[in-house]
Tab-separated table of C-alpha atoms in Angstrom:
chain	number	residue	atom	x	y	z
T	1	MET	CA	117.660	102.719	64.023
T	2	ARG	CA	118.078	103.970	67.673
T	3	LYS	CA	115.136	102.902	70.089
T	4	ARG	CA	112.910	105.226	71.577
T	5	VAL	CA	111.660	105.664	75.126
T	6	ALA	CA	108.793	107.609	76.667
T	7	PHE	CA	107.964	108.123	80.346
T	8	TYR	CA	104.987	108.895	82.291
T	9	THR	CA	105.115	109.987	86.094
T	10	LEU	CA	102.271	109.686	88.597
T	11	GLY	CA	102.517	111.018	92.081
T	12	CYS	CA	105.055	113.089	94.012
T	13	LYS	CA	108.170	115.275	93.117
T	14	LEU	CA	110.413	112.495	94.378
T	15	ASN	CA	108.980	110.229	91.552
T	16	PHE	CA	109.784	113.022	88.967
T	17	SER	CA	113.394	113.113	90.342
T	18	GLU	CA	113.482	109.092	89.819
T	19	THR	CA	112.132	109.025	86.587
T	20	SER	CA	114.730	111.588	85.336
T	21	THR	CA	117.411	109.447	86.681
T	22	ILE	CA	116.022	106.314	85.100
T	23	ALA	CA	115.750	108.357	81.832
T	24	ARG	CA	119.341	109.165	81.823
T	25	THR	CA	120.135	105.576	82.196
T	26	PHE	CA	118.202	104.951	78.980
T	27	VAL	CA	119.853	107.809	77.281
T	28	ASN	CA	123.278	106.314	78.371
T	29	GLU	CA	122.274	103.029	76.771
T	30	GLY	CA	121.599	104.587	73.486
T	31	PHE	CA	117.862	105.158	73.582
T	32	ASP	CA	116.272	108.725	72.355
T	33	ARG	CA	113.730	110.156	74.904
T	34	VAL	CA	110.521	111.177	73.301
T	35	GLU	CA	107.267	112.479	74.608
T	36	PHE	CA	104.748	110.047	75.933
T	37	ASN	CA	102.247	110.968	73.225
T	38	GLU	CA	104.638	110.097	70.507
T	39	VAL	CA	105.490	106.588	69.044
T	40	ALA	CA	108.106	104.898	71.299
T	41	ASP	CA	109.452	101.459	71.422
T	42	ILE	CA	109.082	101.289	75.133
T	43	TYR	CA	106.805	103.124	77.438
T	44	VAL	CA	107.692	103.449	81.113
T	45	ILE	CA	105.217	104.279	83.788
T	46	ASN	CA	106.477	105.465	87.232
T	47	THR	CA	103.508	104.576	89.600
T	48	CYS	CA	102.330	105.866	92.777
T	49	SER	CA	100.063	104.393	95.719
T	50	VAL	CA	99.432	107.400	97.718
T	51	THR	CA	95.715	107.999	96.313
T	52	GLU	CA	92.960	105.868	94.968
T	53	ASN	CA	93.050	107.951	91.943
T	54	ALA	CA	96.657	106.949	90.878
T	55	ASP	CA	95.675	103.293	90.804
T	56	LYS	CA	92.819	103.956	88.378
T	57	ARG	CA	94.960	106.256	86.234
T	58	PHE	CA	97.235	103.532	85.406
T	59	LYS	CA	95.164	101.426	83.231
T	60	SER	CA	93.940	104.625	81.004
T	61	ILE	CA	97.715	105.605	80.706
T	62	VAL	CA	98.531	101.993	79.415
T	63	LYS	CA	95.638	102.380	76.895
T	64	GLN	CA	97.167	105.701	76.006
T	65	ALA	CA	100.435	104.160	75.111
T	66	GLN	CA	98.737	101.276	73.450
T	67	LYS	CA	96.862	103.705	71.116
T	68	VAL	CA	100.002	105.414	70.046
T	69	ASN	CA	101.914	102.214	69.567
T	70	PRO	CA	99.863	99.019	70.048
T	71	ASN	CA	103.425	96.899	69.793
T	72	ALA	CA	105.290	98.991	72.147
T	73	PHE	CA	106.837	97.304	75.384
T	74	VAL	CA	105.347	98.793	78.300
T	75	ALA	CA	106.914	98.653	81.813
T	76	ALA	CA	105.582	99.732	85.273
T	77	VAL	CA	107.934	101.009	87.851
T	78	GLY	CA	107.656	102.562	91.285
T	79	CYS	CA	105.511	102.334	94.520
T	80	TYR	CA	102.420	100.727	93.261
T	81	ALA	CA	104.611	98.291	91.331
T	82	GLN	CA	106.183	97.274	94.757
T	83	LEU	CA	102.895	97.103	96.522
T	84	LYS	CA	100.473	95.190	93.927
T	85	PRO	CA	102.880	94.022	91.397
T	86	GLN	CA	100.501	91.110	90.109
T	87	GLU	CA	97.731	93.569	89.741
T	88	LEU	CA	99.739	95.649	87.399
T	89	ALA	CA	101.063	92.900	85.472
T	90	ASP	CA	97.543	91.580	84.825
T	91	VAL	CA	96.750	94.780	83.305
T	92	ASN	CA	96.171	94.386	79.393
T	93	GLY	CA	99.355	95.306	77.566
T	94	VAL	CA	101.962	95.458	80.634
T	95	ASP	CA	104.989	93.564	79.741
T	96	LEU	CA	107.099	94.244	82.812
T	97	VAL	CA	106.721	95.242	86.489
T	98	LEU	CA	109.708	96.303	88.597
T	99	GLY	CA	109.710	97.046	92.306
T	100	ALA	CA	111.536	99.298	94.655
T	101	THR	CA	115.109	98.343	94.114
T	102	GLU	CA	114.757	96.895	90.423
T	103	LYS	CA	113.434	100.065	88.869
T	104	PHE	CA	116.884	101.642	88.721
T	105	LYS	CA	118.395	98.723	86.817
T	106	ILE	CA	115.444	98.519	84.292
T	107	THR	CA	117.560	98.539	81.474
T	108	ASP	CA	119.125	95.146	82.505
T	109	TYR	CA	115.642	93.446	82.189
T	110	LEU	CA	114.729	94.572	78.641
T	111	ASN	CA	116.182	91.762	76.653
T	112	ASP	CA	114.624	92.083	73.168
T	113	LEU	CA	111.709	94.289	73.945
T	114	SER	CA	109.474	91.570	72.324
T	115	LYS	CA	105.899	91.827	73.839
T	116	ASN	CA	105.298	89.299	76.767
T	117	ASP	CA	102.003	87.338	76.814
T	118	MET	CA	101.860	87.916	80.569
T	119	GLY	CA	103.516	90.830	82.567
T	120	GLU	CA	106.711	89.624	83.911
T	121	VAL	CA	107.377	90.840	87.620
T	122	HIS	CA	110.539	91.500	89.473
T	123	SER	CA	110.019	92.744	92.787
T	124	CYS	CA	112.173	92.488	95.846
T	125	GLU	CA	110.972	91.845	99.412
T	126	ILE	CA	110.730	95.341	100.765
T	127	GLU	CA	113.320	94.664	103.539
T	128	GLU	CA	115.960	94.312	100.805
T	129	ALA	CA	115.328	97.851	99.743
T	130	ASP	CA	118.025	99.303	101.820
T	131	PHE	CA	120.376	100.721	99.373
T	132	TYR	CA	120.357	104.307	98.160
T	133	VAL	CA	120.026	105.542	94.588
T	134	GLY	CA	120.576	109.477	94.082
T	135	SER	CA	118.358	111.081	91.662
T	136	TYR	CA	117.474	114.505	90.636
T	137	SER	CA	114.914	115.984	87.734
T	138	ILE	CA	114.958	118.706	85.435
T	139	GLY	CA	111.374	119.038	84.712
T	140	ASP	CA	111.495	122.554	83.121
T	141	ARG	CA	114.407	124.848	82.747
T	142	THR	CA	113.736	126.823	85.931
T	143	ARG	CA	113.718	124.389	88.415
T	144	ALA	CA	115.087	120.834	89.682
T	145	PHE	CA	113.919	118.375	92.189
T	146	LEU	CA	116.846	116.950	93.953
T	147	LYS	CA	116.350	113.612	95.830
T	148	VAL	CA	118.148	113.620	99.476
T	149	GLN	CA	116.427	110.771	101.281
T	150	ASP	CA	114.286	107.756	100.587
T	151	GLY	CA	112.086	105.559	102.524
T	152	CYS	CA	110.360	106.003	106.052
T	153	ASP	CA	110.714	104.457	109.525
T	154	TYR	CA	107.454	106.077	110.836
T	155	LYS	CA	104.502	103.510	111.155
T	156	CYS	CA	101.433	105.953	110.300
T	157	THR	CA	98.402	103.844	110.339
T	158	TYR	CA	97.163	105.093	106.853
T	159	CYS	CA	100.158	104.905	105.022
T	160	THR	CA	101.844	102.402	102.567
T	161	ILE	CA	104.985	104.218	101.788
T	162	PRO	CA	107.252	102.286	104.154
T	163	LEU	CA	105.840	99.093	102.318
T	164	ALA	CA	106.417	100.606	99.079
T	165	ARG	CA	109.914	102.161	99.697
T	166	GLY	CA	111.548	100.550	102.741
T	167	ILE	CA	113.601	101.923	105.365
T	168	SER	CA	114.721	105.474	105.898
T	169	ARG	CA	117.998	105.996	104.309
T	170	SER	CA	120.004	109.001	102.799
T	171	ASP	CA	122.252	110.178	100.145
T	172	THR	CA	125.492	110.945	101.246
T	173	MET	CA	126.557	114.640	101.750
T	174	GLU	CA	129.203	114.514	98.736
T	175	SER	CA	126.716	113.053	96.325
T	176	VAL	CA	124.016	115.694	97.263
T	177	ILE	CA	126.420	118.638	96.802
T	178	GLU	CA	127.797	117.085	93.489
T	179	ASN	CA	124.306	116.778	92.197
T	180	ALA	CA	123.581	120.321	93.190
T	181	LYS	CA	126.615	121.563	91.530
T	182	GLU	CA	125.634	119.740	88.339
T	183	ILE	CA	122.334	121.186	88.370
T	184	ALA	CA	123.692	124.847	88.861
T	185	SER	CA	126.182	124.089	85.843
T	186	GLN	CA	122.979	123.926	83.756
T	187	ASN	CA	121.629	127.381	84.486
T	188	ILE	CA	118.642	126.049	86.578
T	189	LYS	CA	117.849	128.826	88.947
T	190	GLU	CA	115.802	126.646	91.644
T	191	ILE	CA	116.479	123.230	93.374
T	192	VAL	CA	113.614	121.696	95.323
T	193	LEU	CA	114.835	119.260	97.868
T	194	THR	CA	112.771	116.002	97.961
T	195	GLY	CA	112.451	112.825	99.808
T	196	VAL	CA	109.775	110.498	101.659
T	197	ASN	CA	110.910	112.245	104.945
T	198	ILE	CA	113.564	114.462	104.316
T	199	GLY	CA	113.836	115.800	108.004
T	200	ASP	CA	115.222	112.340	108.675
T	201	TYR	CA	118.224	113.054	106.373
T	202	GLY	CA	121.387	111.546	107.601
T	203	LYS	CA	119.923	108.282	108.760
T	204	GLY	CA	121.331	105.334	106.656
T	205	GLU	CA	123.760	107.640	104.836
T	206	PHE	CA	126.408	104.674	105.059
T	207	GLY	CA	123.968	101.962	104.479
T	208	ASN	CA	123.646	101.485	108.149
T	209	LYS	CA	122.088	103.566	111.077
T	210	LYS	CA	125.200	105.478	111.926
T	211	HIS	CA	124.611	109.079	111.429
T	212	GLU	CA	127.431	111.456	110.584
T	213	HIS	CA	125.010	114.540	109.264
T	214	THR	CA	121.763	115.696	110.073
T	215	PHE	CA	119.282	117.840	107.997
T	216	LEU	CA	120.440	120.991	109.432
T	217	ASP	CA	124.127	120.128	108.289
T	218	LEU	CA	122.826	119.340	104.842
T	219	VAL	CA	120.987	122.686	104.396
T	220	THR	CA	123.903	124.535	105.652
T	221	GLU	CA	126.220	123.081	103.147
T	222	LEU	CA	123.861	123.364	100.243
T	223	ASP	CA	123.256	127.031	101.184
T	224	LYS	CA	127.057	127.648	100.080
T	225	VAL	CA	126.718	126.090	96.548
T	226	GLU	CA	127.269	128.843	94.103
T	227	GLY	CA	124.887	129.287	91.255
T	228	ILE	CA	122.040	128.091	92.906
T	229	GLU	CA	119.754	131.176	93.295
T	230	ARG	CA	117.193	129.464	95.038
T	231	LEU	CA	116.600	126.489	97.453
T	232	ARG	CA	113.234	125.159	98.487
T	233	ILE	CA	112.468	122.608	101.141
T	234	SER	CA	109.486	120.550	99.624
T	235	SER	CA	107.820	119.006	102.804
T	236	ILE	CA	109.022	118.199	106.326
T	237	GLU	CA	107.312	116.704	109.362
T	238	PRO	CA	106.688	119.134	112.152
T	239	ASN	CA	108.466	117.233	114.700
T	240	LEU	CA	111.620	117.194	112.525
T	241	LEU	CA	111.650	120.764	111.774
T	242	LYS	CA	113.820	122.192	114.455
T	243	ASN	CA	114.348	125.749	115.496
T	244	GLU	CA	117.910	125.971	114.017
T	245	THR	CA	116.742	124.980	110.510
T	246	ILE	CA	114.006	127.700	110.744
T	247	ASP	CA	116.860	130.136	111.734
T	248	LEU	CA	119.023	129.108	109.064
T	249	VAL	CA	116.393	129.669	106.383
T	250	SER	CA	115.573	133.208	107.792
T	251	LYS	CA	119.252	134.282	107.313
T	252	SER	CA	120.113	132.275	104.672
T	253	ARG	CA	121.227	133.345	100.973
T	254	ALA	CA	119.502	130.884	98.894
T	255	PHE	CA	116.622	129.016	100.974
T	256	VAL	CA	113.347	130.698	100.462
T	257	PRO	CA	110.785	131.479	103.168
T	258	HIS	CA	108.400	128.771	102.111
T	259	PHE	CA	107.600	125.631	104.188
T	260	HIS	CA	105.307	122.773	103.521
T	261	ILE	CA	104.415	121.061	106.767
T	262	PRO	CA	102.042	117.940	107.013
T	263	LEU	CA	99.539	118.237	109.821
T	264	GLN	CA	97.095	115.533	108.851
T	265	SER	CA	94.481	116.333	111.655
T	266	GLY	CA	93.736	119.228	113.981
T	267	SER	CA	92.415	116.753	116.374
T	268	ASN	CA	94.823	115.046	118.982
T	269	ASP	CA	92.636	112.088	119.109
T	270	ILE	CA	92.832	111.615	115.695
T	271	LEU	CA	96.653	112.348	115.452
T	272	LYS	CA	97.102	109.499	118.053
T	273	LYS	CA	95.017	107.037	115.898
T	274	MET	CA	97.300	108.014	112.995
T	275	LYS	CA	100.323	107.372	115.008
T	276	ARG	CA	101.635	110.589	114.148
T	277	ARG	CA	104.687	111.737	116.215
T	278	TYR	CA	103.478	115.160	117.488
T	279	MET	CA	100.330	116.680	118.933
T	280	LYS	CA	98.835	119.764	117.637
T	281	GLU	CA	100.333	122.069	120.285
T	282	LEU	CA	103.764	121.157	118.614
T	283	TYR	CA	102.145	122.465	115.288
T	284	VAL	CA	101.153	125.677	116.552
T	285	ASP	CA	104.567	126.034	118.037
T	286	ARG	CA	106.438	125.611	114.448
T	287	VAL	CA	104.181	127.788	112.708
T	288	SER	CA	104.594	130.550	115.382
T	289	LYS	CA	108.483	130.139	115.205
T	290	ILE	CA	108.401	130.547	111.515
T	291	LYS	CA	106.162	133.531	111.494
T	292	GLU	CA	108.277	135.275	114.363
T	293	VAL	CA	111.472	135.159	112.580
T	294	MET	CA	109.966	135.344	108.708
T	295	PRO	CA	106.526	137.258	108.991
T	296	GLU	CA	106.428	136.961	105.021
T	297	ALA	CA	106.743	133.082	105.020
T	298	CYS	CA	104.438	130.797	102.880
T	299	ILE	CA	103.273	127.759	105.042
T	300	GLY	CA	101.416	125.041	103.255
T	301	VAL	CA	99.521	122.264	105.176
T	302	ASP	CA	98.696	118.766	104.164
T	303	VAL	CA	95.508	117.622	106.006
T	304	ILE	CA	93.443	114.130	105.649
T	305	VAL	CA	89.693	114.265	106.090
T	306	GLY	CA	87.427	111.383	106.815
T	307	PHE	CA	89.819	109.158	108.860
T	308	PRO	CA	88.171	106.341	110.694
T	309	GLY	CA	86.612	107.877	113.975
T	310	GLU	CA	86.666	111.316	112.805
T	311	THR	CA	83.192	112.371	114.028
T	312	ASP	CA	81.514	115.698	112.854
T	313	GLU	CA	83.050	117.226	116.261
T	314	LEU	CA	86.442	116.052	115.389
T	315	PHE	CA	86.314	117.515	111.839
T	316	LEU	CA	85.177	120.894	113.056
T	317	GLU	CA	87.960	120.766	115.589
T	318	THR	CA	90.428	120.492	112.432
T	319	TYR	CA	88.579	123.033	110.541
T	320	ASN	CA	88.623	125.573	113.372
T	321	PHE	CA	92.101	124.766	114.238
T	322	LEU	CA	93.249	125.502	110.698
T	323	ASN	CA	90.999	128.496	110.342
T	324	GLY	CA	92.891	130.107	113.263
T	325	LEU	CA	96.363	129.248	112.216
T	326	ASP	CA	98.308	131.819	110.354
T	327	ILE	CA	98.807	129.624	107.441
T	328	SER	CA	98.724	130.150	103.400
T	329	TYR	CA	97.263	126.989	101.704
T	330	LEU	CA	96.115	123.679	102.357
T	331	HIS	CA	96.527	120.366	100.287
T	332	VAL	CA	93.566	118.262	101.366
T	333	PHE	CA	93.419	114.585	100.890
T	334	THR	CA	90.187	112.470	101.195
T	335	TYR	CA	91.123	109.250	103.303
T	336	SER	CA	91.086	106.093	101.332
T	337	GLU	CA	91.598	102.632	102.610
T	338	ARG	CA	94.828	100.975	101.770
T	339	ASP	CA	95.638	97.322	102.109
T	340	ASN	CA	97.941	96.180	104.839
T	341	THR	CA	97.641	99.413	106.978
T	342	GLU	CA	96.174	99.498	110.470
T	343	ALA	CA	93.538	102.084	109.513
T	344	ALA	CA	92.040	99.887	106.917
T	345	ILE	CA	90.232	97.902	109.736
T	346	MET	CA	89.789	100.387	112.035
T	347	GLU	CA	85.999	101.006	113.250
T	348	GLY	CA	84.309	104.366	112.825
T	349	VAL	CA	84.416	104.220	109.045
T	350	VAL	CA	83.209	107.783	107.636
T	351	PRO	CA	80.735	107.384	104.594
T	352	LYS	CA	82.337	108.329	101.388
T	353	ASN	CA	79.746	111.299	100.877
T	354	VAL	CA	80.798	112.798	104.214
T	355	ARG	CA	84.296	112.727	103.217
T	356	ALA	CA	83.612	114.314	100.030
T	357	LYS	CA	81.730	117.213	101.765
T	358	ARG	CA	84.458	117.804	104.409
T	359	SER	CA	87.067	117.939	101.842
T	360	LYS	CA	85.062	120.407	99.833
T	361	MET	CA	84.914	122.715	103.172
T	362	LEU	CA	88.587	122.520	103.741
T	363	ARG	CA	89.326	123.042	100.184
T	364	GLY	CA	87.211	126.276	100.504
T	365	LEU	CA	89.229	127.201	103.476
T	366	SER	CA	92.367	126.744	101.489
T	367	VAL	CA	90.961	129.455	98.928
T	368	LYS	CA	90.160	131.893	101.618
T	369	LYS	CA	93.682	131.408	103.329
T	370	ARG	CA	95.558	131.799	100.243
T	371	ARG	CA	93.492	134.889	99.137
T	372	ALA	CA	94.387	136.312	102.722
T	373	PHE	CA	97.983	135.534	102.366
T	374	TYR	CA	98.216	137.103	98.734
T	375	GLU	CA	96.518	140.209	100.062
T	376	SER	CA	99.025	140.581	102.870
T	377	GLN	CA	101.884	140.558	100.296
T	378	LEU	CA	100.264	143.324	98.127
T	379	GLY	CA	102.473	146.437	98.190
T	380	THR	CA	105.569	144.465	98.885
T	381	THR	CA	108.762	143.917	97.002
T	382	ARG	CA	109.563	140.337	95.812
T	383	THR	CA	111.696	138.415	93.485
T	384	VAL	CA	110.061	136.440	90.717
T	385	LEU	CA	111.317	133.457	88.767
T	386	PHE	CA	109.475	133.103	85.622
T	387	GLU	CA	108.598	129.704	84.163
T	388	GLY	CA	108.548	128.309	80.721
T	389	GLU	CA	105.086	128.028	79.490
T	390	ASN	CA	102.745	130.137	77.506
T	391	LYS	CA	99.410	129.797	79.328
T	392	GLU	CA	96.441	131.353	77.560
T	393	GLY	CA	98.886	134.435	76.679
T	394	TYR	CA	100.491	134.656	80.014
T	395	ILE	CA	103.809	133.721	81.480
T	396	HIS	CA	103.677	132.737	85.216
T	397	GLY	CA	106.086	132.821	88.053
T	398	PHE	CA	106.350	132.393	91.692
T	399	THR	CA	108.003	135.018	94.292
T	400	GLU	CA	110.413	133.602	96.773
T	401	ASN	CA	107.575	133.090	99.205
T	402	TYR	CA	105.495	131.103	96.859
T	403	VAL	CA	102.789	133.953	95.463
T	404	LYS	CA	101.940	133.063	91.939
T	405	VAL	CA	102.187	135.939	89.563
T	406	LYS	CA	101.342	136.572	86.016
T	407	TYR	CA	102.354	138.833	83.038
T	408	PRO	CA	101.499	139.019	79.469
T	409	TRP	CA	103.626	136.166	77.332
T	410	ASN	CA	107.169	137.354	76.944
T	411	PRO	CA	109.760	134.476	75.809
T	412	GLU	CA	112.676	136.543	77.178
T	413	LEU	CA	111.339	136.541	80.809
T	414	VAL	CA	111.737	132.719	80.793
T	415	ASN	CA	114.072	131.458	83.571
T	416	THR	CA	114.990	135.054	84.553
T	417	LEU	CA	114.747	136.665	88.088
T	418	HIS	CA	113.361	139.976	88.511
T	419	GLN	CA	112.415	142.302	91.387
T	420	VAL	CA	108.589	143.456	91.321
T	421	GLU	CA	106.259	145.169	93.412
T	422	LEU	CA	103.034	143.172	93.861
T	423	THR	CA	100.158	145.229	93.081
T	424	LYS	CA	96.635	143.600	92.695
T	425	ILE	CA	94.881	140.085	92.691
T	426	ASP	CA	93.299	139.274	89.277
T	427	ALA	CA	89.871	137.573	88.787
T	428	ASP	CA	91.629	134.162	88.609
T	429	GLY	CA	93.332	134.690	91.896
T	430	ILE	CA	96.789	135.192	90.401
T	431	VAL	CA	98.533	138.220	91.351
T	432	ARG	CA	99.878	141.241	88.984
T	433	PHE	CA	102.836	143.190	89.697
T	434	ASP	CA	105.086	146.412	88.401
T	435	PHE	CA	108.577	145.618	87.540
T	436	ILE	CA	111.143	147.225	89.653
T	437	SER	CA	114.476	145.755	88.492
T	438	VAL	CA	116.142	143.182	86.522
T	439	LEU	CA	118.155	140.934	88.706
T	440	THR	CA	119.846	138.347	86.470
T	441	HIS	CA	119.325	137.339	82.846
């Protein structure tokens, strides 16, 4: 009997790409991959440390696995496993905890898969996480997440990622291009570039700080890979998003006019306390540059509310700043204290209920911004890539500039590109359209 393995991923696109790579290791070792709600011999949970929620969810996911198979071997890997290995090892039912460098060698640690009395921990000193493992995931048939960079050299005062993933390091250009070609050969239409700080690409490409390539070089080369219809940049720091990159995207064959740029606060006082590497004026400049060369571009923004020292006045400064900015949607994070970060011991703690209220206000603003962006796109001709899921009788898709559309379910549309005219916004906020022509099958 072949052994069966199942995976659960918490957190970011980068984690999804790494889970896929770890899963391929298992398949190469003779395991069959099954869904997480099916009976498996081993359950692997890829953890995240970014939000408070992810920590709590871990326990319930372990319980879920034990319900399906009480005798299964349970392994925890990823960021939280690196930061708090003992905490995860102490969770009832967990047999193995692997940190940042060990997770890619998981099959070496499995021995006989018999349950351990106590969770066994293998996690390196984070300074040792200095080598690079390339990854890509094929989540659904339409898009793949391609990891190009890992780790971060920034010292933002609220963030544990450098502690969980180590220094900034990059995949080699050859390896990224090879992975992109492999993805293209599987009839996947879109690649999303991921990493912890992808604008830093090039650093550590040869296991040291010597640079040969930059992020601009990377996107220039990827744009030439045949068979990829769309390339999307997942998230890039405003200070690393250069004019040359914006210009390249505007003229590109495959890169889509969609940027996700973390802001975190619209107050320079708070940005300084966060140790971000720019002021809000630079952010305005980046948004203006994008809109100047790509008026139709979609711009998403990360923002944190309730950071220590954020008074009502400073929060309103952020709210008004975002309200006046030509952006398309927000990802709102409620600040939560993290051990071993500078911010955790700062004065001016914002009460939890105030954090929740501010978060709600910004989420409301995000709805308004997205609506205004969608309205600005009505009557335009766009290209839609359809996804593979039947959601309550509808198929969904995204335009190149990230407008979400819907159409009555038709399996023949899955993973195809079509030219459409956007016509109206439905009651659920998703856009309807008329077909113009079929681009590819």
